[in-house]
PDB file of C-alpha atoms and ligand atoms in Angstrom:
ATOM      1  CA  UNK U 575     -66.152 133.961 -27.386  1.00 90.00           C
ATOM      2  CA  UNK U 576     -65.910 130.915 -29.468  1.00 92.00           C
ATOM      3  CA  UNK U 577     -63.726 128.509 -27.017  1.00 94.00           C
ATOM      4  CA  UNK U 578     -63.291 124.920 -28.047  1.00 94.00           C
ATOM      5  CA  UNK U 579     -61.712 122.586 -25.214  1.00 93.00           C
ATOM      6  CA  UNK U 580     -59.481 119.713 -27.443  1.00 91.00           C
ATOM      7  CA  UNK U 581     -59.233 116.756 -25.228  1.00 87.00           C
ATOM      8  CA  UNK U 582     -58.119 113.152 -26.441  1.00 83.00           C
ATOM      9  CA  UNK U 583     -61.825 112.154 -24.890  1.00 85.00           C
ATOM     10  CA  UNK U 584     -63.712 114.675 -24.857  1.00 88.00           C
ATOM     11  CA  UNK U 585     -64.130 118.391 -28.165  1.00 93.00           C
ATOM     12  CA  UNK U 586     -66.510 120.744 -25.868  1.00 93.00           C
ATOM     13  CA  UNK U 587     -67.047 123.821 -27.540  1.00 94.00           C
ATOM     14  CA  UNK U 588     -68.595 127.389 -25.285  1.00 94.00           C
ATOM     15  CA  UNK U 589     -69.621 131.175 -26.273  1.00 93.00           C
ATOM     16  CA  UNK U 590     -68.557 132.412 -23.054  1.00 94.00           C
ATOM     17  CA  UNK U 591     -69.108 136.486 -23.119  1.00 93.00           C
ATOM     18  CA  UNK U 592     -65.488 138.711 -21.828  1.00 93.00           C
ATOM     19  CA  UNK U 593     -67.349 138.444 -17.967  1.00 96.00           C
ATOM     20  CA  UNK U 594     -66.608 134.396 -17.985  1.00 95.00           C
ATOM     21  CA  UNK U 595     -70.227 133.419 -18.640  1.00 95.00           C
ATOM     22  CA  UNK U 596     -71.368 130.173 -20.563  1.00 94.00           C
ATOM     23  CA  UNK U 597     -73.974 131.063 -23.174  1.00 92.00           C
ATOM     24  CA  UNK U 598     -74.173 128.234 -25.141  1.00 91.00           C
ATOM     25  CA  UNK U 599     -71.723 125.006 -24.475  1.00 93.00           C
ATOM     26  CA  UNK U 600     -71.403 121.049 -26.136  1.00 92.00           C
ATOM     27  CA  UNK U 601     -69.960 118.585 -25.648  1.00 94.00           C
ATOM     28  CA  UNK U 602     -69.463 115.156 -27.445  1.00 93.00           C
ATOM     29  CA  UNK U 603     -66.649 112.725 -28.414  1.00 93.00           C
ATOM     30  CA  UNK U 604     -63.621 113.296 -30.291  1.00 92.00           C
ATOM     31  CA  UNK U 605     -63.982 112.290 -33.090  1.00 91.00           C
ATOM     32  CA  UNK U 606     -61.108 109.971 -34.229  1.00 89.00           C
ATOM     33  CA  UNK U 607     -59.049 108.844 -37.535  1.00 87.00           C
ATOM     34  CA  UNK U 608     -56.194 109.355 -39.711  1.00 88.00           C
ATOM     35  CA  UNK U 609     -56.662 113.470 -40.391  1.00 89.00           C
ATOM     36  CA  UNK U 610     -58.306 115.855 -38.137  1.00 90.00           C
ATOM     37  CA  UNK U 611     -60.760 116.457 -40.108  1.00 92.00           C
ATOM     38  CA  UNK U 612     -63.566 115.507 -38.224  1.00 93.00           C
ATOM     39  CA  UNK U 613     -63.224 118.307 -35.694  1.00 92.00           C
ATOM     40  CA  UNK U 614     -62.795 120.728 -38.373  1.00 93.00           C
ATOM     41  CA  UNK U 615     -66.572 118.884 -39.176  1.00 93.00           C
ATOM     42  CA  UNK U 616     -67.846 119.637 -35.578  1.00 92.00           C
ATOM     43  CA  UNK U 617     -66.351 123.505 -34.652  1.00 91.00           C
ATOM     44  CA  UNK U 618     -67.110 124.432 -38.080  1.00 90.00           C
ATOM     45  CA  UNK U 619     -71.064 122.683 -37.284  1.00 89.00           C
ATOM     46  CA  UNK U 620     -71.791 124.742 -34.355  1.00 88.00           C
ATOM     47  CA  UNK U 621     -69.773 127.950 -35.091  1.00 86.00           C
ATOM     48  CA  UNK U 622     -72.827 127.389 -37.566  1.00 84.00           C
ATOM     49  CA  UNK U 623     -75.196 126.144 -35.085  1.00 85.00           C
ATOM     50  CA  UNK U 624     -74.134 129.739 -32.631  1.00 84.00           C
ATOM     51  CA  UNK U 625     -74.438 132.215 -35.459  1.00 67.00           C
ATOM     52  CA  UNK U 626     -73.131 134.646 -33.440  1.00 67.00           C
ATOM     53  CA  UNK U 627     -71.398 137.622 -32.664  1.00 70.00           C
ATOM     54  CA  UNK U 628     -68.622 135.912 -31.758  1.00 76.00           C
ATOM     55  CA  UNK U 629     -65.195 137.883 -33.041  1.00 76.00           C
ATOM     56  CA  UNK U 630     -62.419 135.499 -32.236  1.00 85.00           C
ATOM     57  CA  UNK U 631     -61.952 131.504 -31.322  1.00 89.00           C
ATOM     58  CA  UNK U 632     -59.238 130.210 -29.518  1.00 91.00           C
ATOM     59  CA  UNK U 633     -57.936 126.751 -28.948  1.00 91.00           C
ATOM     60  CA  UNK U 634     -57.309 124.678 -25.706  1.00 89.00           C
ATOM     61  CA  UNK U 635     -54.788 121.308 -26.876  1.00 89.00           C
ATOM     62  CA  UNK U 636     -53.845 118.903 -25.737  1.00 84.00           C
ATOM     63  CA  UNK U 637     -50.878 118.978 -25.931  1.00 83.00           C
ATOM     64  CA  UNK U 638     -46.620 121.307 -27.140  1.00 85.00           C
ATOM     65  CA  UNK U 639     -48.265 124.460 -29.461  1.00 87.00           C
ATOM     66  CA  UNK U 640     -45.616 125.987 -31.308  1.00 84.00           C
ATOM     67  CA  UNK U 641     -46.296 129.926 -30.822  1.00 72.00           C
ATOM     68  CA  UNK U 642     -45.043 130.895 -33.896  1.00 75.00           C
ATOM     69  CA  UNK U 643     -45.626 127.986 -35.893  1.00 71.00           C
ATOM     70  CA  UNK U 644     -49.167 128.258 -34.862  1.00 81.00           C
ATOM     71  CA  UNK U 645     -49.146 124.139 -34.418  1.00 87.00           C
ATOM     72  CA  UNK U 646     -49.583 121.265 -32.987  1.00 87.00           C
ATOM     73  CA  UNK U 647     -46.483 120.214 -32.330  1.00 85.00           C
ATOM     74  CA  UNK U 648     -46.688 117.108 -29.873  1.00 82.00           C
ATOM     75  CA  UNK U 649     -50.274 115.447 -29.214  1.00 83.00           C
ATOM     76  CA  UNK U 650     -49.733 112.321 -27.101  1.00 79.00           C
ATOM     77  CA  UNK U 651     -53.506 110.606 -27.110  1.00 81.00           C
ATOM     78  CA  UNK U 652     -54.567 112.745 -30.413  1.00 87.00           C
ATOM     79  CA  UNK U 653     -51.605 112.569 -33.340  1.00 87.00           C
ATOM     80  CA  UNK U 654     -54.490 113.364 -35.965  1.00 89.00           C
ATOM     81  CA  UNK U 655     -52.606 117.022 -34.758  1.00 90.00           C
ATOM     82  CA  UNK U 656     -48.733 117.391 -34.874  1.00 89.00           C
ATOM     83  CA  UNK U 657     -48.026 119.322 -37.428  1.00 89.00           C
ATOM     84  CA  UNK U 658     -51.653 120.153 -38.912  1.00 90.00           C
ATOM     85  CA  UNK U 659     -51.891 124.157 -39.429  1.00 90.00           C
ATOM     86  CA  UNK U 660     -54.294 124.057 -37.320  1.00 90.00           C
ATOM     87  CA  UNK U 661     -54.783 127.830 -36.303  1.00 91.00           C
ATOM     88  CA  UNK U 662     -54.039 128.248 -40.564  1.00 91.00           C
ATOM     89  CA  UNK U 663     -57.311 125.686 -41.565  1.00 91.00           C
ATOM     90  CA  UNK U 664     -60.028 126.868 -38.823  1.00 91.00           C
ATOM     91  CA  UNK U 665     -58.764 130.455 -39.286  1.00 91.00           C
ATOM     92  CA  UNK U 666     -60.206 129.558 -42.945  1.00 92.00           C
ATOM     93  CA  UNK U 667     -63.245 127.275 -42.520  1.00 91.00           C
ATOM     94  CA  UNK U 668     -64.644 130.065 -39.384  1.00 88.00           C
ATOM     95  CA  UNK U 669     -63.421 133.449 -41.149  1.00 88.00           C
ATOM     96  CA  UNK U 670     -62.251 134.117 -37.613  1.00 89.00           C
ATOM     97  CA  UNK U 671     -59.560 134.892 -36.020  1.00 90.00           C
ATOM     98  CA  UNK U 672     -58.104 131.453 -34.300  1.00 92.00           C
ATOM     99  CA  UNK U 673     -55.290 131.613 -30.668  1.00 91.00           C
ATOM    100  CA  UNK U 674     -54.115 128.074 -29.816  1.00 92.00           C
ATOM    101  CA  UNK U 675     -52.504 127.319 -26.734  1.00 92.00           C
ATOM    102  CA  UNK U 676     -51.931 124.167 -24.844  1.00 90.00           C
ATOM    103  CA  UNK U 677     -54.273 123.085 -22.202  1.00 91.00           C
ATOM    104  CA  UNK U 678     -52.349 123.473 -18.797  1.00 93.00           C
ATOM    105  CA  UNK U 679     -51.730 126.682 -19.584  1.00 94.00           C
ATOM    106  CA  UNK U 680     -54.962 127.484 -20.557  1.00 95.00           C
ATOM    107  CA  UNK U 681     -56.014 126.403 -17.110  1.00 95.00           C
ATOM    108  CA  UNK U 682     -52.861 128.813 -15.280  1.00 97.00           C
ATOM    109  CA  UNK U 683     -55.097 131.661 -16.888  1.00 97.00           C
ATOM    110  CA  UNK U 684     -58.737 130.319 -16.075  1.00 97.00           C
ATOM    111  CA  UNK U 685     -57.440 130.204 -12.674  1.00 98.00           C
ATOM    112  CA  UNK U 686     -56.357 133.491 -12.699  1.00 98.00           C
ATOM    113  CA  UNK U 687     -59.473 134.646 -13.964  1.00 98.00           C
ATOM    114  CA  UNK U 688     -61.966 134.087 -12.246  1.00 98.00           C
ATOM    115  CA  UNK U 689     -60.652 130.567  -9.897  1.00 98.00           C
ATOM    116  CA  UNK U 690     -58.875 130.220  -7.505  1.00 98.00           C
ATOM    117  CA  UNK U 691     -56.354 132.962  -8.438  1.00 98.00           C
ATOM    118  CA  UNK U 692     -57.980 135.798  -8.934  1.00 98.00           C
ATOM    119  CA  UNK U 693     -56.470 138.904  -8.476  1.00 97.00           C
ATOM    120  CA  UNK U 694     -52.584 137.129  -7.998  1.00 98.00           C
ATOM    121  CA  UNK U 695     -50.538 137.232 -11.007  1.00 97.00           C
ATOM    122  CA  UNK U 696     -47.231 135.209 -10.555  1.00 98.00           C
ATOM    123  CA  UNK U 697     -49.077 131.546 -10.754  1.00 98.00           C
ATOM    124  CA  UNK U 698     -48.670 128.090 -11.635  1.00 98.00           C
ATOM    125  CA  UNK U 699     -51.500 125.822 -11.976  1.00 97.00           C
ATOM    126  CA  UNK U 700     -50.326 122.043 -11.802  1.00 97.00           C
ATOM    127  CA  UNK U 701     -53.384 119.168 -13.679  1.00 95.00           C
ATOM    128  CA  UNK U 702     -53.680 116.694 -12.267  1.00 95.00           C
ATOM    129  CA  UNK U 703     -55.088 114.789 -15.404  1.00 91.00           C
ATOM    130  CA  UNK U 704     -54.107 111.436 -17.440  1.00 88.00           C
ATOM    131  CA  UNK U 705     -50.952 112.943 -17.201  1.00 91.00           C
ATOM    132  CA  UNK U 706     -50.072 116.105 -14.383  1.00 94.00           C
ATOM    133  CA  UNK U 707     -49.671 119.497 -16.750  1.00 93.00           C
ATOM    134  CA  UNK U 708     -48.315 122.547 -15.642  1.00 96.00           C
ATOM    135  CA  UNK U 709     -49.183 126.244 -16.199  1.00 96.00           C
ATOM    136  CA  UNK U 710     -47.098 129.161 -15.050  1.00 98.00           C
ATOM    137  CA  UNK U 711     -48.095 133.146 -15.038  1.00 98.00           C
ATOM    138  CA  UNK U 712     -45.174 135.032 -14.410  1.00 97.00           C
ATOM    139  CA  UNK U 713     -46.353 138.999 -13.496  1.00 97.00           C
ATOM    140  CA  UNK U 714     -49.959 138.124 -15.083  1.00 97.00           C
ATOM    141  CA  UNK U 715     -48.275 136.991 -19.175  1.00 97.00           C
ATOM    142  CA  UNK U 716     -47.709 132.915 -19.744  1.00 96.00           C
ATOM    143  CA  UNK U 717     -44.164 131.785 -18.816  1.00 95.00           C
ATOM    144  CA  UNK U 718     -43.519 129.203 -22.348  1.00 90.00           C
ATOM    145  CA  UNK U 719     -39.435 129.365 -21.245  1.00 90.00           C
ATOM    146  CA  UNK U 720     -36.951 129.719 -24.568  1.00 88.00           C
ATOM    147  CA  UNK U 721     -38.132 127.144 -25.571  1.00 82.00           C
ATOM    148  CA  UNK U 722     -41.851 126.868 -25.067  1.00 82.00           C
ATOM    149  CA  UNK U 723     -41.975 123.838 -22.237  1.00 84.00           C
ATOM    150  CA  UNK U 724     -42.148 125.226 -19.101  1.00 91.00           C
ATOM    151  CA  UNK U 725     -43.666 124.468 -16.649  1.00 93.00           C
ATOM    152  CA  UNK U 726     -42.998 119.911 -17.207  1.00 92.00           C
ATOM    153  CA  UNK U 727     -44.160 119.495 -13.826  1.00 95.00           C
ATOM    154  CA  UNK U 728     -45.244 116.689 -14.691  1.00 95.00           C
ATOM    155  CA  UNK U 729     -41.979 115.119 -15.995  1.00 94.00           C
ATOM    156  CA  UNK U 730     -39.782 116.079 -12.476  1.00 96.00           C
ATOM    157  CA  UNK U 731     -38.385 113.299 -11.489  1.00 97.00           C
ATOM    158  CA  UNK U 732     -39.931 112.677  -8.552  1.00 97.00           C
ATOM    159  CA  UNK U 733     -38.472 109.024  -7.331  1.00 97.00           C
ATOM    160  CA  UNK U 734     -35.238 108.030  -9.602  1.00 95.00           C
ATOM    161  CA  UNK U 735     -35.299 105.157  -8.268  1.00 95.00           C
ATOM    162  CA  UNK U 736     -39.025 103.497  -8.899  1.00 92.00           C
ATOM    163  CA  UNK U 737     -37.632 101.844 -11.246  1.00 93.00           C
ATOM    164  CA  UNK U 738     -41.176 103.331 -13.190  1.00 96.00           C
ATOM    165  CA  UNK U 739     -40.911 104.300 -16.191  1.00 96.00           C
ATOM    166  CA  UNK U 740     -42.491 107.087 -18.052  1.00 94.00           C
ATOM    167  CA  UNK U 741     -43.447 108.367 -21.556  1.00 89.00           C
ATOM    168  CA  UNK U 742     -41.205 111.018 -21.328  1.00 89.00           C
ATOM    169  CA  UNK U 743     -38.180 108.425 -21.129  1.00 93.00           C
ATOM    170  CA  UNK U 744     -37.130 109.098 -18.217  1.00 95.00           C
ATOM    171  CA  UNK U 745     -38.086 106.876 -15.136  1.00 97.00           C
ATOM    172  CA  UNK U 746     -39.923 108.131 -11.355  1.00 97.00           C
ATOM    173  CA  UNK U 747     -41.805 111.170 -13.040  1.00 97.00           C
ATOM    174  CA  UNK U 748     -44.569 113.202 -11.225  1.00 98.00           C
ATOM    175  CA  UNK U 749     -46.907 112.412 -13.326  1.00 96.00           C
ATOM    176  CA  UNK U 750     -46.157 108.599 -12.424  1.00 97.00           C
ATOM    177  CA  UNK U 751     -47.687 109.315  -9.582  1.00 98.00           C
ATOM    178  CA  UNK U 752     -50.032 112.059  -9.193  1.00 98.00           C
ATOM    179  CA  UNK U 753     -52.157 111.341 -12.347  1.00 96.00           C
ATOM    180  CA  UNK U 754     -55.409 109.760 -12.532  1.00 95.00           C
ATOM    181  CA  UNK U 755     -53.738 107.790 -14.216  1.00 95.00           C
ATOM    182  CA  UNK U 756     -51.986 106.849 -11.838  1.00 97.00           C
ATOM    183  CA  UNK U 757     -54.081 106.422  -8.684  1.00 97.00           C
ATOM    184  CA  UNK U 758     -55.916 103.276 -11.356  1.00 97.00           C
ATOM    185  CA  UNK U 759     -52.725 101.945 -11.806  1.00 97.00           C
ATOM    186  CA  UNK U 760     -51.111 102.556  -7.360  1.00 97.00           C
ATOM    187  CA  UNK U 761     -54.158 100.784  -6.903  1.00 97.00           C
ATOM    188  CA  UNK U 762     -53.817  97.915  -8.848  1.00 97.00           C
ATOM    189  CA  UNK U 763     -50.878  97.470  -8.166  1.00 96.00           C
ATOM    190  CA  UNK U 764     -52.444  96.788  -4.718  1.00 95.00           C
ATOM    191  CA  UNK U 765     -54.466  94.230  -5.509  1.00 95.00           C
ATOM    192  CA  UNK U 766     -57.479  96.348  -6.199  1.00 95.00           C
ATOM    193  CA  UNK U 767     -59.869  96.128  -9.278  1.00 94.00           C
ATOM    194  CA  UNK U 768     -60.377  99.634  -9.610  1.00 82.00           C
ATOM    195  CA  UNK U 769     -61.471 100.886 -13.144  1.00 88.00           C
ATOM    196  CA  UNK U 770     -60.584 104.633 -12.290  1.00 94.00           C
ATOM    197  CA  UNK U 771     -59.816 106.607 -10.315  1.00 95.00           C
ATOM    198  CA  UNK U 772     -62.895 107.901  -9.821  1.00 95.00           C
ATOM    199  CA  UNK U 773     -63.324 104.625  -8.026  1.00 96.00           C
ATOM    200  CA  UNK U 774     -60.435 104.664  -5.682  1.00 97.00           C
ATOM    201  CA  UNK U 775     -61.552 108.310  -4.309  1.00 97.00           C
ATOM    202  CA  UNK U 776     -65.390 106.211  -3.464  1.00 97.00           C
ATOM    203  CA  UNK U 777     -63.772 103.249  -2.296  1.00 97.00           C
ATOM    204  CA  UNK U 778     -61.416 105.418   0.059  1.00 97.00           C
ATOM    205  CA  UNK U 779     -64.599 107.389   0.300  1.00 97.00           C
ATOM    206  CA  UNK U 780     -65.787 104.059   2.060  1.00 97.00           C
ATOM    207  CA  UNK U 781     -62.843 104.112   4.640  1.00 97.00           C
ATOM    208  CA  UNK U 782     -61.515 101.506   1.860  1.00 97.00           C
ATOM    209  CA  UNK U 783     -56.965 101.178   3.875  1.00 97.00           C
ATOM    210  CA  UNK U 784     -55.534 100.122   0.271  1.00 97.00           C
ATOM    211  CA  UNK U 785     -57.927 103.265  -0.695  1.00 97.00           C
ATOM    212  CA  UNK U 786     -56.924 105.785   1.292  1.00 98.00           C
ATOM    213  CA  UNK U 787     -52.584 104.764   0.963  1.00 98.00           C
ATOM    214  CA  UNK U 788     -52.902 104.723  -2.498  1.00 98.00           C
ATOM    215  CA  UNK U 789     -54.199 108.658  -2.178  1.00 98.00           C
ATOM    216  CA  UNK U 790     -51.519 108.409   0.596  1.00 98.00           C
ATOM    217  CA  UNK U 791     -48.788 107.989  -2.032  1.00 98.00           C
ATOM    218  CA  UNK U 792     -50.824 110.077  -4.904  1.00 98.00           C
ATOM    219  CA  UNK U 793     -50.068 113.085  -2.463  1.00 98.00           C
ATOM    220  CA  UNK U 794     -46.793 112.203  -0.815  1.00 98.00           C
ATOM    221  CA  UNK U 795     -45.559 112.868  -4.703  1.00 98.00           C
ATOM    222  CA  UNK U 796     -47.483 115.607  -5.440  1.00 98.00           C
ATOM    223  CA  UNK U 797     -46.477 117.191  -2.428  1.00 98.00           C
ATOM    224  CA  UNK U 798     -42.311 116.771  -3.153  1.00 98.00           C
ATOM    225  CA  UNK U 799     -43.161 118.023  -6.286  1.00 98.00           C
ATOM    226  CA  UNK U 800     -44.371 122.185  -4.757  1.00 98.00           C
ATOM    227  CA  UNK U 801     -41.908 121.660  -2.847  1.00 98.00           C
ATOM    228  CA  UNK U 802     -39.394 121.529  -5.644  1.00 97.00           C
ATOM    229  CA  UNK U 803     -41.568 124.010  -7.032  1.00 97.00           C
ATOM    230  CA  UNK U 804     -42.097 126.423  -3.708  1.00 97.00           C
ATOM    231  CA  UNK U 805     -38.574 126.665  -3.786  1.00 97.00           C
ATOM    232  CA  UNK U 806     -37.368 127.633  -7.779  1.00 96.00           C
ATOM    233  CA  UNK U 807     -39.848 129.610  -8.628  1.00 96.00           C
ATOM    234  CA  UNK U 808     -41.871 131.368  -5.844  1.00 97.00           C
ATOM    235  CA  UNK U 809     -45.595 131.395  -6.655  1.00 98.00           C
ATOM    236  CA  UNK U 810     -48.209 133.642  -5.097  1.00 98.00           C
ATOM    237  CA  UNK U 811     -50.440 130.417  -5.408  1.00 98.00           C
ATOM    238  CA  UNK U 812     -50.382 127.340  -6.926  1.00 98.00           C
ATOM    239  CA  UNK U 813     -54.481 125.665  -7.979  1.00 98.00           C
ATOM    240  CA  UNK U 814     -54.646 122.455  -8.038  1.00 98.00           C
ATOM    241  CA  UNK U 815     -56.984 121.484 -11.147  1.00 96.00           C
ATOM    242  CA  UNK U 816     -57.669 118.589 -13.465  1.00 92.00           C
ATOM    243  CA  UNK U 817     -60.331 114.827 -12.463  1.00 90.00           C
ATOM    244  CA  UNK U 818     -57.911 113.761 -10.094  1.00 93.00           C
ATOM    245  CA  UNK U 819     -58.302 117.143  -7.840  1.00 94.00           C
ATOM    246  CA  UNK U 820     -61.780 115.301  -6.518  1.00 94.00           C
ATOM    247  CA  UNK U 821     -59.548 113.312  -4.463  1.00 96.00           C
ATOM    248  CA  UNK U 822     -58.446 116.433  -1.919  1.00 97.00           C
ATOM    249  CA  UNK U 823     -60.037 115.551   1.741  1.00 97.00           C
ATOM    250  CA  UNK U 824     -58.129 112.556   0.622  1.00 98.00           C
ATOM    251  CA  UNK U 825     -54.253 113.370  -0.330  1.00 98.00           C
ATOM    252  CA  UNK U 826     -54.097 117.376   0.745  1.00 98.00           C
ATOM    253  CA  UNK U 827     -52.785 116.975   4.295  1.00 98.00           C
ATOM    254  CA  UNK U 828     -49.902 114.395   2.812  1.00 98.00           C
ATOM    255  CA  UNK U 829     -49.111 116.899   0.633  1.00 98.00           C
ATOM    256  CA  UNK U 830     -48.940 119.885   2.765  1.00 98.00           C
ATOM    257  CA  UNK U 831     -46.787 118.139   4.863  1.00 98.00           C
ATOM    258  CA  UNK U 832     -44.359 116.889   2.395  1.00 98.00           C
ATOM    259  CA  UNK U 833     -44.092 120.549   1.193  1.00 98.00           C
ATOM    260  CA  UNK U 834     -43.829 121.647   5.488  1.00 97.00           C
ATOM    261  CA  UNK U 835     -41.057 119.247   5.457  1.00 97.00           C
ATOM    262  CA  UNK U 836     -39.555 119.807   2.104  1.00 97.00           C
ATOM    263  CA  UNK U 837     -40.040 123.322   1.167  1.00 97.00           C
ATOM    264  CA  UNK U 838     -38.045 126.570   2.219  1.00 96.00           C
ATOM    265  CA  UNK U 839     -39.949 128.007   5.391  1.00 94.00           C
ATOM    266  CA  UNK U 840     -39.718 130.884   5.143  1.00 93.00           C
ATOM    267  CA  UNK U 841     -41.637 131.050   1.466  1.00 93.00           C
ATOM    268  CA  UNK U 842     -43.317 127.687   1.804  1.00 93.00           C
ATOM    269  CA  UNK U 843     -45.906 128.838   4.705  1.00 94.00           C
ATOM    270  CA  UNK U 844     -46.506 131.860   2.271  1.00 96.00           C
ATOM    271  CA  UNK U 845     -46.940 130.416  -1.133  1.00 98.00           C
ATOM    272  CA  UNK U 846     -50.921 129.519  -0.660  1.00 98.00           C
ATOM    273  CA  UNK U 847     -52.095 125.786  -2.410  1.00 98.00           C
ATOM    274  CA  UNK U 848     -55.327 126.134  -3.568  1.00 98.00           C
ATOM    275  CA  UNK U 849     -57.578 123.644  -5.190  1.00 98.00           C
ATOM    276  CA  UNK U 850     -59.081 125.001  -9.106  1.00 98.00           C
ATOM    277  CA  UNK U 851     -62.711 126.641  -8.239  1.00 97.00           C
ATOM    278  CA  UNK U 852     -63.476 126.782 -12.271  1.00 96.00           C
ATOM    279  CA  UNK U 853     -63.189 123.199 -12.476  1.00 94.00           C
ATOM    280  CA  UNK U 854     -63.628 120.986 -15.712  1.00 91.00           C
ATOM    281  CA  UNK U 855     -64.263 124.985 -16.965  1.00 94.00           C
ATOM    282  CA  UNK U 856     -60.671 126.384 -15.965  1.00 95.00           C
ATOM    283  CA  UNK U 857     -59.344 125.448 -20.059  1.00 93.00           C
ATOM    284  CA  UNK U 858     -62.380 126.861 -21.866  1.00 94.00           C
ATOM    285  CA  UNK U 859     -62.331 129.576 -19.831  1.00 96.00           C
ATOM    286  CA  UNK U 860     -58.507 130.656 -19.833  1.00 96.00           C
ATOM    287  CA  UNK U 861     -58.437 129.796 -23.669  1.00 94.00           C
ATOM    288  CA  UNK U 862     -61.297 132.868 -24.169  1.00 95.00           C
ATOM    289  CA  UNK U 863     -59.476 134.673 -21.907  1.00 96.00           C
ATOM    290  CA  UNK U 864     -56.086 134.575 -23.690  1.00 94.00           C
ATOM    291  CA  UNK U 865     -58.804 135.440 -26.937  1.00 93.00           C
ATOM    292  CA  UNK U 866     -59.632 138.525 -25.227  1.00 93.00           C
ATOM    293  CA  UNK U 867     -56.973 139.589 -23.520  1.00 94.00           C
ATOM    294  CA  UNK U 868     -53.739 138.276 -25.654  1.00 91.00           C
ATOM    295  CA  UNK U 869     -51.177 140.038 -23.675  1.00 94.00           C
ATOM    296  CA  UNK U 870     -51.368 136.731 -20.874  1.00 94.00           C
ATOM    297  CA  UNK U 871     -50.203 134.873 -23.602  1.00 90.00           C
TER     298      UNK U 871
HETATM  299 ZN1  LIG N  38     -42.313 111.567 -17.652  1.00 51.72          ZN
END
């Protein structure tokens, strides 16, 4: 399977077999521009170079996908893709059937296939990246909602009085406190010279009190969001994925504390909250799985 992780910063392409082995892998900067031609050229180039027994391609995109029309309808970090007939164009260029999926949904599927949610069929994944995304799987199948936007946990309100405005238009969204972007912002608000979430994490690991308080705050809001999620969905497992999950050892205890305090106790005691086991590859593997097993989508 030709699986693609089309991110706002990096474009990753992999050849994945039906056991989830990554046979080939390529990573480059995502070509930006007014049109998606650069992206199409890069994918077609990789497909030609690997020239092997590919049966289909599966592309995960950082935005909302209209599953019926097979177009990207929202992609804040890749605006050239919006309303572009990506599926049709790629099918023509590559000569294979193409599957399009939102990145958070693909990550949930990847973790269910080979990661922390193996063997489960009621799964929620929460991706802590530039923003906060969510993917919901119910009875082994992606739960999209009636209008395709189920699982938007990043835009659930966790602090309406914070005064912080989110790009979605709401105030006090979870992603304003639990994304990599939020970690950097909160560190700067506390006077740290923070350039990345990774640097804040390193400072926290070496005992910096300010950095530690940033991660505690992140864990607090994440825990509030997860408690709401548990009360609403009662999944078998919630898998936390994305780059900022690297801060797990600094935010997890506060996250668990909030869940224990706020979610319905009997349920919360049974819902497992786990750290991603697929790491960076959750989405790529999920994309491949969705092409191997279309029934999941
Ligand atoms: Zn929002």
